[in-house]
Short mmCIF file of N, CA and C in Angstrom, two decimals:
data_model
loop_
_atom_site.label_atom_id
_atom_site.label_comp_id
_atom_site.label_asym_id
_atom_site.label_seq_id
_atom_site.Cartn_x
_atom_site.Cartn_y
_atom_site.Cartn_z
N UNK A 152 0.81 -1.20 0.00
CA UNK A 152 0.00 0.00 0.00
C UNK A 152 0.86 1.27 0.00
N UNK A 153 1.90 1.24 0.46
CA UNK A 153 3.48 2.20 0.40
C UNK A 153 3.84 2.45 -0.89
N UNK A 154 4.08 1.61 -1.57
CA UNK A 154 4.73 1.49 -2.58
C UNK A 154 4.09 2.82 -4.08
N UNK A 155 5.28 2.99 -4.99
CA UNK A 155 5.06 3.99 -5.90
C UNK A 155 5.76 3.87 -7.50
N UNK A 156 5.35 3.75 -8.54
CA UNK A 156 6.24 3.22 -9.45
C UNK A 156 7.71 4.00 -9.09
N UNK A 157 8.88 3.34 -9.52
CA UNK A 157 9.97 3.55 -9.48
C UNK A 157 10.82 4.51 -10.53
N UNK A 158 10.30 5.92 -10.40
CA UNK A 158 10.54 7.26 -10.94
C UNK A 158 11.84 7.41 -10.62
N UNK A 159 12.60 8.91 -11.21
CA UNK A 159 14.23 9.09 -10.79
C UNK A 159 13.30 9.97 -9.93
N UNK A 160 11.75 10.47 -10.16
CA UNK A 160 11.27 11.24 -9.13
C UNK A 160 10.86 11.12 -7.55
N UNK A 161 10.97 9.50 -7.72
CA UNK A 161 10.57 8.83 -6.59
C UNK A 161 11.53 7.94 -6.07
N UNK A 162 12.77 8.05 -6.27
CA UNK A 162 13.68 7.33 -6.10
C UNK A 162 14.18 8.24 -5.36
N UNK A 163 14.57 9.47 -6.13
CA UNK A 163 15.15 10.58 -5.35
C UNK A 163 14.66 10.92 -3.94
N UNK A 164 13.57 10.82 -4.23
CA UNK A 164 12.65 11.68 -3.08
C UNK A 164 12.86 10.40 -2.27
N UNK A 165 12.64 9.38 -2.24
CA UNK A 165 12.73 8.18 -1.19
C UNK A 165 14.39 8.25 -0.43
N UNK A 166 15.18 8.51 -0.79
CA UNK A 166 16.55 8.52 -0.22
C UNK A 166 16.69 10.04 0.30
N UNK A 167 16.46 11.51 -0.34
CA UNK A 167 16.39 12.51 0.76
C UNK A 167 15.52 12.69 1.75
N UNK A 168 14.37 11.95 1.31
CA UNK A 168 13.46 11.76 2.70
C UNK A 168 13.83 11.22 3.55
N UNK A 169 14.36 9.74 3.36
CA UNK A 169 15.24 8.88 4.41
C UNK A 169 16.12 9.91 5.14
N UNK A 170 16.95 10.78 4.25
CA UNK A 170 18.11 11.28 5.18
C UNK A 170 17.96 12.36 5.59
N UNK A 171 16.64 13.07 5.22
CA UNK A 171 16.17 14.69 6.26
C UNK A 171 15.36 13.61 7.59
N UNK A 172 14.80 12.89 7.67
CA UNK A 172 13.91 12.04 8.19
C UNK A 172 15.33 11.52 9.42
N UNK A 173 16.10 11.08 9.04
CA UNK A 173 17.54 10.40 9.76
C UNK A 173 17.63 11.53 11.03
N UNK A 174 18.30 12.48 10.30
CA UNK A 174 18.90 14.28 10.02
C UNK A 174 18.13 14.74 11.14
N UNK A 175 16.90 14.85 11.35
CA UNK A 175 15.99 15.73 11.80
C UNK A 175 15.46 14.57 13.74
N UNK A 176 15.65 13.58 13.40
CA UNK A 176 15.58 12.43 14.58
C UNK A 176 16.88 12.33 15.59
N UNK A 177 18.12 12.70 14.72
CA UNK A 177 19.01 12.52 15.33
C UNK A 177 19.45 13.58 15.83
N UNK A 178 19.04 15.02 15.56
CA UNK A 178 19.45 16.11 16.31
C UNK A 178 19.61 16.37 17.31
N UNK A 179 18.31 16.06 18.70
CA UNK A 179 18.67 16.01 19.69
C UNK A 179 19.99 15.22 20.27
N UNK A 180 20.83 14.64 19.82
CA UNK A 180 22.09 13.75 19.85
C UNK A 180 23.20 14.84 19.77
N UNK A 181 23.03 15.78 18.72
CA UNK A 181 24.23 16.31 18.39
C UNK A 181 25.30 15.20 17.95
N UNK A 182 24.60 14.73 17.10
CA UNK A 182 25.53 13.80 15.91
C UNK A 182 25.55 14.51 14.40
N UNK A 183 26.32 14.02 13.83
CA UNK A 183 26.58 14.48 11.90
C UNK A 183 25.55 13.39 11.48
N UNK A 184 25.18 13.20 10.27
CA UNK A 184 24.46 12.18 9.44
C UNK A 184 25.80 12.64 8.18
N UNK A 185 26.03 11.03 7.41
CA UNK A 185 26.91 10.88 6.73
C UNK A 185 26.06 9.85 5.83
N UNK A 186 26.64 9.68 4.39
CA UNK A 186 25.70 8.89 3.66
C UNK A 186 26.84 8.56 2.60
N UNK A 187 26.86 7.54 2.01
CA UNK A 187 28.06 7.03 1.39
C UNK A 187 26.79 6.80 0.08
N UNK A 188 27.74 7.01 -1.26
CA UNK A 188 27.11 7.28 -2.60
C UNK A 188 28.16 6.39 -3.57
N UNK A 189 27.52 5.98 -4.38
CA UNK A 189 28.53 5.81 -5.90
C UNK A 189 28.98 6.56 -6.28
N UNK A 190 30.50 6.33 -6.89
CA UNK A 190 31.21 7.13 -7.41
C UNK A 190 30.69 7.70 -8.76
N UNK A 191 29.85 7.22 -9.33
CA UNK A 191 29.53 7.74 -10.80
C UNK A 191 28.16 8.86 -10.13
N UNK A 192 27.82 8.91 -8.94
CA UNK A 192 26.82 9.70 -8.49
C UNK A 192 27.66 11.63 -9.01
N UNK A 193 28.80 11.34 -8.78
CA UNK A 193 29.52 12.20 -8.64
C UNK A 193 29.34 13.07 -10.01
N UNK A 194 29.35 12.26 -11.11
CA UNK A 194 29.27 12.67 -12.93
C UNK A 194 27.85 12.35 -13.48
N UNK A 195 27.57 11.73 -12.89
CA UNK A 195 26.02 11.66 -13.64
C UNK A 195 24.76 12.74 -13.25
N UNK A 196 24.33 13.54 -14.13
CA UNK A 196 23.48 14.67 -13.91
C UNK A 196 21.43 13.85 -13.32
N UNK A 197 21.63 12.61 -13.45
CA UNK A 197 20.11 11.86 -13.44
C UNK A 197 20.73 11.27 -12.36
N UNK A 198 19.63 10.51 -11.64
CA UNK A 198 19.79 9.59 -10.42
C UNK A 198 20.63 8.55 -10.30
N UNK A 199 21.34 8.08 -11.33
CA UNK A 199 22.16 6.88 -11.65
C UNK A 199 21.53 6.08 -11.33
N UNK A 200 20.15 6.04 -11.52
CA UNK A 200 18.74 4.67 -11.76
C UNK A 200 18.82 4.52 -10.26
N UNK A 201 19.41 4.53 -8.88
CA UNK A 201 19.09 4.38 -7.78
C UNK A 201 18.37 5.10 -6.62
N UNK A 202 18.29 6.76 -7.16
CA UNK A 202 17.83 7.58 -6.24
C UNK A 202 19.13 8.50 -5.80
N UNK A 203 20.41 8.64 -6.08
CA UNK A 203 21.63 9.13 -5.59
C UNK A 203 21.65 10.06 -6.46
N UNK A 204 21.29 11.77 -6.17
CA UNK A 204 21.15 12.52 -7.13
C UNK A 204 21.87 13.79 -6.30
N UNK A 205 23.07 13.51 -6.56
CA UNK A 205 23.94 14.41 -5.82
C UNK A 205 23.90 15.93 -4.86
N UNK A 206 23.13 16.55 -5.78
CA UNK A 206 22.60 17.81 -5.11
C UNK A 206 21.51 17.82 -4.40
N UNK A 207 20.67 16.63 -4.25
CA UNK A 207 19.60 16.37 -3.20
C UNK A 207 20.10 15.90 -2.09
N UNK A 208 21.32 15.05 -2.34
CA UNK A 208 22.08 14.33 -1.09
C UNK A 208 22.85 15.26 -0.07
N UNK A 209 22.79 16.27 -0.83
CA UNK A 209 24.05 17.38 -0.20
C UNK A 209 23.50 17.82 0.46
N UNK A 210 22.00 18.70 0.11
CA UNK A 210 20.63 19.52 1.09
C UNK A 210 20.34 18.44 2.15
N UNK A 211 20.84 17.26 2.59
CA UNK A 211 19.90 16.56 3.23
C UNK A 211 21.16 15.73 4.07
N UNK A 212 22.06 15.94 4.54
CA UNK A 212 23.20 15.22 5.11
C UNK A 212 24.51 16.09 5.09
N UNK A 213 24.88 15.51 6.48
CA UNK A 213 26.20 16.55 6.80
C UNK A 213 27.71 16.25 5.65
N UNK A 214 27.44 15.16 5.68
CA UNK A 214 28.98 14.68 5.14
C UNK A 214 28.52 13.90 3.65
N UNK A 215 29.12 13.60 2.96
CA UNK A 215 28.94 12.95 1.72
C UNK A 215 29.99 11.88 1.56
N UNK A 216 30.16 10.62 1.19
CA UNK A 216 31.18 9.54 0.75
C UNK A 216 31.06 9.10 0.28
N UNK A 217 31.45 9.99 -1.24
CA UNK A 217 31.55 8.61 -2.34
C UNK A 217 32.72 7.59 -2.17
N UNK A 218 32.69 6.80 -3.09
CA UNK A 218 33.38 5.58 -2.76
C UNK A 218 34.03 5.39 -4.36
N UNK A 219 34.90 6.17 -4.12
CA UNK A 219 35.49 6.59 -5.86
C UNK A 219 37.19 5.51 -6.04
N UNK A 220 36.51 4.34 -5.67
CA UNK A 220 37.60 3.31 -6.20
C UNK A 220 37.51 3.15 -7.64
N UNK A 221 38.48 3.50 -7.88
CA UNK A 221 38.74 3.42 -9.75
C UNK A 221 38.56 2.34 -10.60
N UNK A 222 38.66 1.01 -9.43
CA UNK A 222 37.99 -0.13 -10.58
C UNK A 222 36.73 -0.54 -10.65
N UNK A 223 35.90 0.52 -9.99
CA UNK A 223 34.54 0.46 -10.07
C UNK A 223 34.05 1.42 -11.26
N UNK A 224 35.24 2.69 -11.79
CA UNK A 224 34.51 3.13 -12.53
C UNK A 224 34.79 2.23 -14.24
N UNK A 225 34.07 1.43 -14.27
CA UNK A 225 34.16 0.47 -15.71
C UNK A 225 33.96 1.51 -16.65
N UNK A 226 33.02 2.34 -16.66
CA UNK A 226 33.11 3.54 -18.38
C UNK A 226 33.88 4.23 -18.02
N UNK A 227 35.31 4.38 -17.25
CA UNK A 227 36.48 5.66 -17.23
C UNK A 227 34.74 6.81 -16.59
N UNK A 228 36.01 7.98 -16.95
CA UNK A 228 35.67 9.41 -17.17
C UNK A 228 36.16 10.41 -18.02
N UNK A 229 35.66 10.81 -17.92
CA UNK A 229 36.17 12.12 -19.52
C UNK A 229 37.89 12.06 -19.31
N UNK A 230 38.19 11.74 -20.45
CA UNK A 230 39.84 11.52 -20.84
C UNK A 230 40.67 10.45 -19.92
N UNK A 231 39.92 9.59 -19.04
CA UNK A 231 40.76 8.83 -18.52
C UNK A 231 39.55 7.20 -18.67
N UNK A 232 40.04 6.42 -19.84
CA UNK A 232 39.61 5.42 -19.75
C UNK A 232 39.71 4.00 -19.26
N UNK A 233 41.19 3.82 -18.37
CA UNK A 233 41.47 2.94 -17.76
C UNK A 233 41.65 3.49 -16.45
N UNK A 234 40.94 3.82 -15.44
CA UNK A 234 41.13 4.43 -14.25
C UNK A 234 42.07 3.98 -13.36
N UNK A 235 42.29 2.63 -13.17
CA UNK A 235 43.39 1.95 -12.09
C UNK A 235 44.78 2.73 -12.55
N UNK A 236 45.13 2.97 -13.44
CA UNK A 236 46.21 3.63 -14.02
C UNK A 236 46.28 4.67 -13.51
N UNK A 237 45.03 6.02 -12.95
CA UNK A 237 45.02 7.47 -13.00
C UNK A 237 44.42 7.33 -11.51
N UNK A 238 44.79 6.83 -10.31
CA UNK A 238 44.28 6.73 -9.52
C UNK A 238 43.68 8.00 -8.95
N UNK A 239 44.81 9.29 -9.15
CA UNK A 239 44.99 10.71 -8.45
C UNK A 239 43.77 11.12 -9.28
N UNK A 240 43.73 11.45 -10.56
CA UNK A 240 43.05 12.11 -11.25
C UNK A 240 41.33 11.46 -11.14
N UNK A 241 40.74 10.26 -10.76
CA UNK A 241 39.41 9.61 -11.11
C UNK A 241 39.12 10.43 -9.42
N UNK A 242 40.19 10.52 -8.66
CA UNK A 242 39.33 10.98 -7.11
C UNK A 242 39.50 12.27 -7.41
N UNK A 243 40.29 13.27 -7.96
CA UNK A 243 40.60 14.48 -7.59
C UNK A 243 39.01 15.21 -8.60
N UNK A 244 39.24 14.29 -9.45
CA UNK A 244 38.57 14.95 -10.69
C UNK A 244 36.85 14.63 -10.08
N UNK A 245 36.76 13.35 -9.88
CA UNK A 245 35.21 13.30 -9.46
C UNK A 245 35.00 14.33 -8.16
N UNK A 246 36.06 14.61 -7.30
CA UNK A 246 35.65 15.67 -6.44
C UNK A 246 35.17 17.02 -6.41
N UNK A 247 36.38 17.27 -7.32
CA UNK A 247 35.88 18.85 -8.42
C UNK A 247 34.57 19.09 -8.65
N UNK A 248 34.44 17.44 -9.35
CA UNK A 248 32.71 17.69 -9.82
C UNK A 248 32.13 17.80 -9.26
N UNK A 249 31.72 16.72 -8.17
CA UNK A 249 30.72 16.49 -6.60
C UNK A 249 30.56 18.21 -6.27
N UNK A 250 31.89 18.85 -5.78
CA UNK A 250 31.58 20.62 -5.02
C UNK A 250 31.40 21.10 -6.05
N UNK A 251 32.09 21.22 -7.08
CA UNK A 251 31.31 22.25 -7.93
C UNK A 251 29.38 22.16 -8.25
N UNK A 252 29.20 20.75 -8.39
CA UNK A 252 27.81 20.77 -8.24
C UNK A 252 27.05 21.03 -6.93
N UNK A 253 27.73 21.06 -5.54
CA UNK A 253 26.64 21.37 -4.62
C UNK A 253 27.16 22.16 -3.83
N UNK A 254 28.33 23.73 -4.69
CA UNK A 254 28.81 24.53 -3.57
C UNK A 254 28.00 24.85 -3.14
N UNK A 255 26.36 25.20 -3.33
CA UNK A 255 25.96 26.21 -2.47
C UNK A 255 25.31 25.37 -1.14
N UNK A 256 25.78 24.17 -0.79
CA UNK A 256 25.03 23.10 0.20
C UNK A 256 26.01 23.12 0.95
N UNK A 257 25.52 22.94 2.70
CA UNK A 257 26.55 22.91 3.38
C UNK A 257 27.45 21.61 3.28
N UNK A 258 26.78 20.74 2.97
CA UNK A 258 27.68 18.92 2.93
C UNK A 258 29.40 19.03 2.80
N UNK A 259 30.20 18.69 3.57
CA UNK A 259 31.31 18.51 3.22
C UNK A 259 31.54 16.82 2.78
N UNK A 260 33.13 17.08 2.16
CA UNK A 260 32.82 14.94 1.58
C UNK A 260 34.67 14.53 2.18
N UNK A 261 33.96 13.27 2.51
CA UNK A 261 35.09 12.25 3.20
C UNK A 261 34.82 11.26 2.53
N UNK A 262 35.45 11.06 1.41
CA UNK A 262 35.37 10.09 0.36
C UNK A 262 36.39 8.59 0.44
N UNK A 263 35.48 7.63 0.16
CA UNK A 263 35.96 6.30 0.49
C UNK A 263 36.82 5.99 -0.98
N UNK A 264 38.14 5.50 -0.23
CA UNK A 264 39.53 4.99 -1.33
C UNK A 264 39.70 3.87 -1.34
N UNK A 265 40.20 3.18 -2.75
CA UNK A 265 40.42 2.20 -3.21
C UNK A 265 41.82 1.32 -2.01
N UNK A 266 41.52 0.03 -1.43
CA UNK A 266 42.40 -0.43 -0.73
C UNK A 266 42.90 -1.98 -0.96
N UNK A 267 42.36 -2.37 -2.09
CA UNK A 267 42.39 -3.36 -2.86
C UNK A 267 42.74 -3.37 -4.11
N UNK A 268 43.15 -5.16 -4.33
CA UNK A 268 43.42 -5.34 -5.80
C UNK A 268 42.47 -5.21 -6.79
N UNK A 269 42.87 -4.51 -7.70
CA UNK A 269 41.78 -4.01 -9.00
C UNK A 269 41.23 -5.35 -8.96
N UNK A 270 39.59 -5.49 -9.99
CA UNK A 270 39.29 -6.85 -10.58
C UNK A 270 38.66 -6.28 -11.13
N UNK A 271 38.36 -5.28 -12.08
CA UNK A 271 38.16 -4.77 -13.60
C UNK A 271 39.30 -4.38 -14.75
N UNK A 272 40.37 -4.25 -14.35
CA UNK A 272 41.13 -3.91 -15.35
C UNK A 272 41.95 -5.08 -15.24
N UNK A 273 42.66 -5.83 -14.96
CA UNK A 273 43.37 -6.27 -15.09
C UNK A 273 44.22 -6.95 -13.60
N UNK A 274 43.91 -6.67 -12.56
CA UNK A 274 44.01 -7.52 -11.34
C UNK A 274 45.66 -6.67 -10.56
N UNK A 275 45.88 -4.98 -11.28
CA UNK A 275 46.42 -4.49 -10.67
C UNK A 275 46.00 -4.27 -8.81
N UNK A 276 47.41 -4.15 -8.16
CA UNK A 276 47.86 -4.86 -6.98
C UNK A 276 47.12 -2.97 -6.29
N UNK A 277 46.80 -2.42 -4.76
CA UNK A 277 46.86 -0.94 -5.21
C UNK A 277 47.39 -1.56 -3.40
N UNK A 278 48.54 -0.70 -3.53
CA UNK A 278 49.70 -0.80 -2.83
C UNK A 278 49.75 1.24 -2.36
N UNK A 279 50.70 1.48 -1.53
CA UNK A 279 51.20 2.42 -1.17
C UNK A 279 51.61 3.64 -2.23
N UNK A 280 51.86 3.10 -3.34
CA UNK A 280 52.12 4.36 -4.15
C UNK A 280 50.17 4.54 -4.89
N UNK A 281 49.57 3.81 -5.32
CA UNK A 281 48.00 4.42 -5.65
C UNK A 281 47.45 4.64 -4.20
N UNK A 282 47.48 3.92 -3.03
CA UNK A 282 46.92 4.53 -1.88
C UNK A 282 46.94 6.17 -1.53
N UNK A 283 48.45 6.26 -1.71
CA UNK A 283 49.20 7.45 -1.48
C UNK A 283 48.55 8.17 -2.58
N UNK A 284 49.00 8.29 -4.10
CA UNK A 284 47.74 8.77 -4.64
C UNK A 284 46.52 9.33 -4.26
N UNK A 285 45.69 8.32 -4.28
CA UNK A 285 44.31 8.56 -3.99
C UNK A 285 44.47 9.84 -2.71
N UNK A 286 45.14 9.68 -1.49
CA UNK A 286 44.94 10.25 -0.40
C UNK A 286 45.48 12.02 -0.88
N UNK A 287 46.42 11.60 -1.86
CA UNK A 287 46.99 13.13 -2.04
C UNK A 287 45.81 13.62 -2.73
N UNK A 288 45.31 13.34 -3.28
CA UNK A 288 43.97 13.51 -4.27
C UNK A 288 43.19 14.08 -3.63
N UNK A 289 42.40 13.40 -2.58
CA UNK A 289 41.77 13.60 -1.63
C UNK A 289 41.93 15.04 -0.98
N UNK A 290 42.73 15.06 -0.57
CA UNK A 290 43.56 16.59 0.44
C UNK A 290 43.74 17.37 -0.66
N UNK A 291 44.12 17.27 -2.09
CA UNK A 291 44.48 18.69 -2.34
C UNK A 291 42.61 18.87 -2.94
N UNK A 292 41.55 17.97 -2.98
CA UNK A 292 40.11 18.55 -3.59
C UNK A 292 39.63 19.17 -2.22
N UNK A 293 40.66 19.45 -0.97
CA UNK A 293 40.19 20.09 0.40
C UNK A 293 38.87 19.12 0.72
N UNK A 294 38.93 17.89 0.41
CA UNK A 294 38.21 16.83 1.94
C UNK A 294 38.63 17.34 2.95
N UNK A 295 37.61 16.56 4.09
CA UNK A 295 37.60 16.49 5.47
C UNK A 295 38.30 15.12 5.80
N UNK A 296 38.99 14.55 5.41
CA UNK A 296 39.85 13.43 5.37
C UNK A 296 39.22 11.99 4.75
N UNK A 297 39.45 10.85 5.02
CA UNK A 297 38.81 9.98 3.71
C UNK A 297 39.28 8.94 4.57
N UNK A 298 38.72 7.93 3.94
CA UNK A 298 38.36 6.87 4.61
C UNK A 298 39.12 5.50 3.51
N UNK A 299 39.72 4.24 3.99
CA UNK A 299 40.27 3.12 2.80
C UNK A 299 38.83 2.14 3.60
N UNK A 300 38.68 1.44 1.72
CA UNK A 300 38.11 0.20 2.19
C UNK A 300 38.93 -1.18 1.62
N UNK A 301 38.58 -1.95 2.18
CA UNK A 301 39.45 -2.87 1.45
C UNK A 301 37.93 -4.43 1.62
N UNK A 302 37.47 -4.75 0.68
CA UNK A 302 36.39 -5.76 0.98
C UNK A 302 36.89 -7.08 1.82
N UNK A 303 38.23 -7.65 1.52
CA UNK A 303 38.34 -8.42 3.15
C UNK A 303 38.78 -8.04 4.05
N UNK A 304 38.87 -6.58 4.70
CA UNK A 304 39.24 -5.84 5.67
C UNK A 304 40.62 -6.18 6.44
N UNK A 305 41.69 -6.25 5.42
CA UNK A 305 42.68 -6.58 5.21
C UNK A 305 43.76 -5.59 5.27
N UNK A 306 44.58 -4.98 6.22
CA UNK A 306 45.12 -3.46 5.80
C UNK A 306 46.41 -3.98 6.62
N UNK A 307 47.85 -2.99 5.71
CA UNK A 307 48.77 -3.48 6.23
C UNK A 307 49.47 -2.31 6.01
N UNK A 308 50.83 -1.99 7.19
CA UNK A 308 51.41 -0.86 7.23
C UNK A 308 51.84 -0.12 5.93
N UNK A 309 52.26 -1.30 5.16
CA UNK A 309 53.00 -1.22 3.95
C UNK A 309 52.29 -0.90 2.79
N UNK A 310 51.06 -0.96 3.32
CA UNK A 310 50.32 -0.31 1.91
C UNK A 310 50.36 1.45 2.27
N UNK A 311 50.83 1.75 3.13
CA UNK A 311 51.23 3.30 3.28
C UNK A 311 52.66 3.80 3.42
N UNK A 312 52.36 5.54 2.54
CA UNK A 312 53.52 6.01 2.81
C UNK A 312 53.80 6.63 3.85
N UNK A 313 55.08 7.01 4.08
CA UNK A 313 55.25 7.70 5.65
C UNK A 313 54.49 9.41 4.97
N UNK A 314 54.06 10.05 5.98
CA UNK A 314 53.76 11.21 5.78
C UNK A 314 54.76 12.23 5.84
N UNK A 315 55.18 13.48 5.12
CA UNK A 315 56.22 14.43 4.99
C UNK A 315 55.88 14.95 6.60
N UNK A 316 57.36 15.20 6.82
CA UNK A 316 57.45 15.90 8.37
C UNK A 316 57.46 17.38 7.90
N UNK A 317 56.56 17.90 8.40
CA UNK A 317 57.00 19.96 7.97
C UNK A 317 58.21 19.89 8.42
N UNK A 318 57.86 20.74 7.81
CA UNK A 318 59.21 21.63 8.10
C UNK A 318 59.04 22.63 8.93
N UNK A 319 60.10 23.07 9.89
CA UNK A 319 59.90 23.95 10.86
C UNK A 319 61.14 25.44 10.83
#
């Protein structure tokens, strides 16, 4: 009796409702609401058929995380068609996009990085130098810091670089 055909109009509206609905329950807490998105949410101007319509997500949640592991993006992005290769550029560049589409929303984004071996391109290894990547990526699109996943929750010192000591 709930139910509504499955519109980008009603898709949408079903996921910012969820998260003003979240948003608005959890206040008395003095907690953030955070909502993790597809990385193609980031470039696609329509719902990406799920309801993830970037500038609705932004009005309706504190934090944003896409999850811009590069061997998820199978169609590339404009000028980069093998992404595992361009690790820096698929996060820096989908970030650009994400704020430029919802500067005027307060949402800041802590975007989830690739911490695993590719299994779309070719079964590249992503080790300390694409980690490192991705993270420099991350910091210079001015995130709020970012998050690794790795699907068997598998993480080892050595997949990181040491961080530069300032200089004083």
């Amino acid at each position: 009796s709930f139910s509504q055909g499955a519109t980008e109009a009603t898709r949408v509206q079903a996921i910012t409702s969820f998260l003003r609905e979240a948003r608005r329950r959890l206040a008395p807490y003095n907690v953030f609401t955070a909502v993790d998105v597809f990385g193609y949410a980031c470039w696609n101007y329509d719902d990406t058929g799920i309801g993830q319509r970037i500038e609705d997500i932004a009005d309706a949640t504190d934090y944003i995380s896409p999850m811009l592991y590069p061997s998820s993006f199978h169609l590339g992005i404009p000028g980069y068609r093998n992404p595992v290769q361009h690790p820096y550029e698929i996060v820096k560049l989908s970030l650009d996009v994400c704020k430029r589409r919802t500067a005027a929303a307060p949402a800041r984004y802590r975007p989830w990085l690739q911490a695993f071996t590719d299994y779309a391109f070719g079964g590249q290894k992503f080790g300390a130098i694409e980690i490192g990547k991705q993270i420099d990526a991350a910091r210079d699109a001015g995130t709020v810091g970012w998050m690794l996943w790795n699907p068997r929750n598998v993480y080892s010192n050595s997949d990181f670089r040491p961080e530069p000591k300032p200089a004083h």
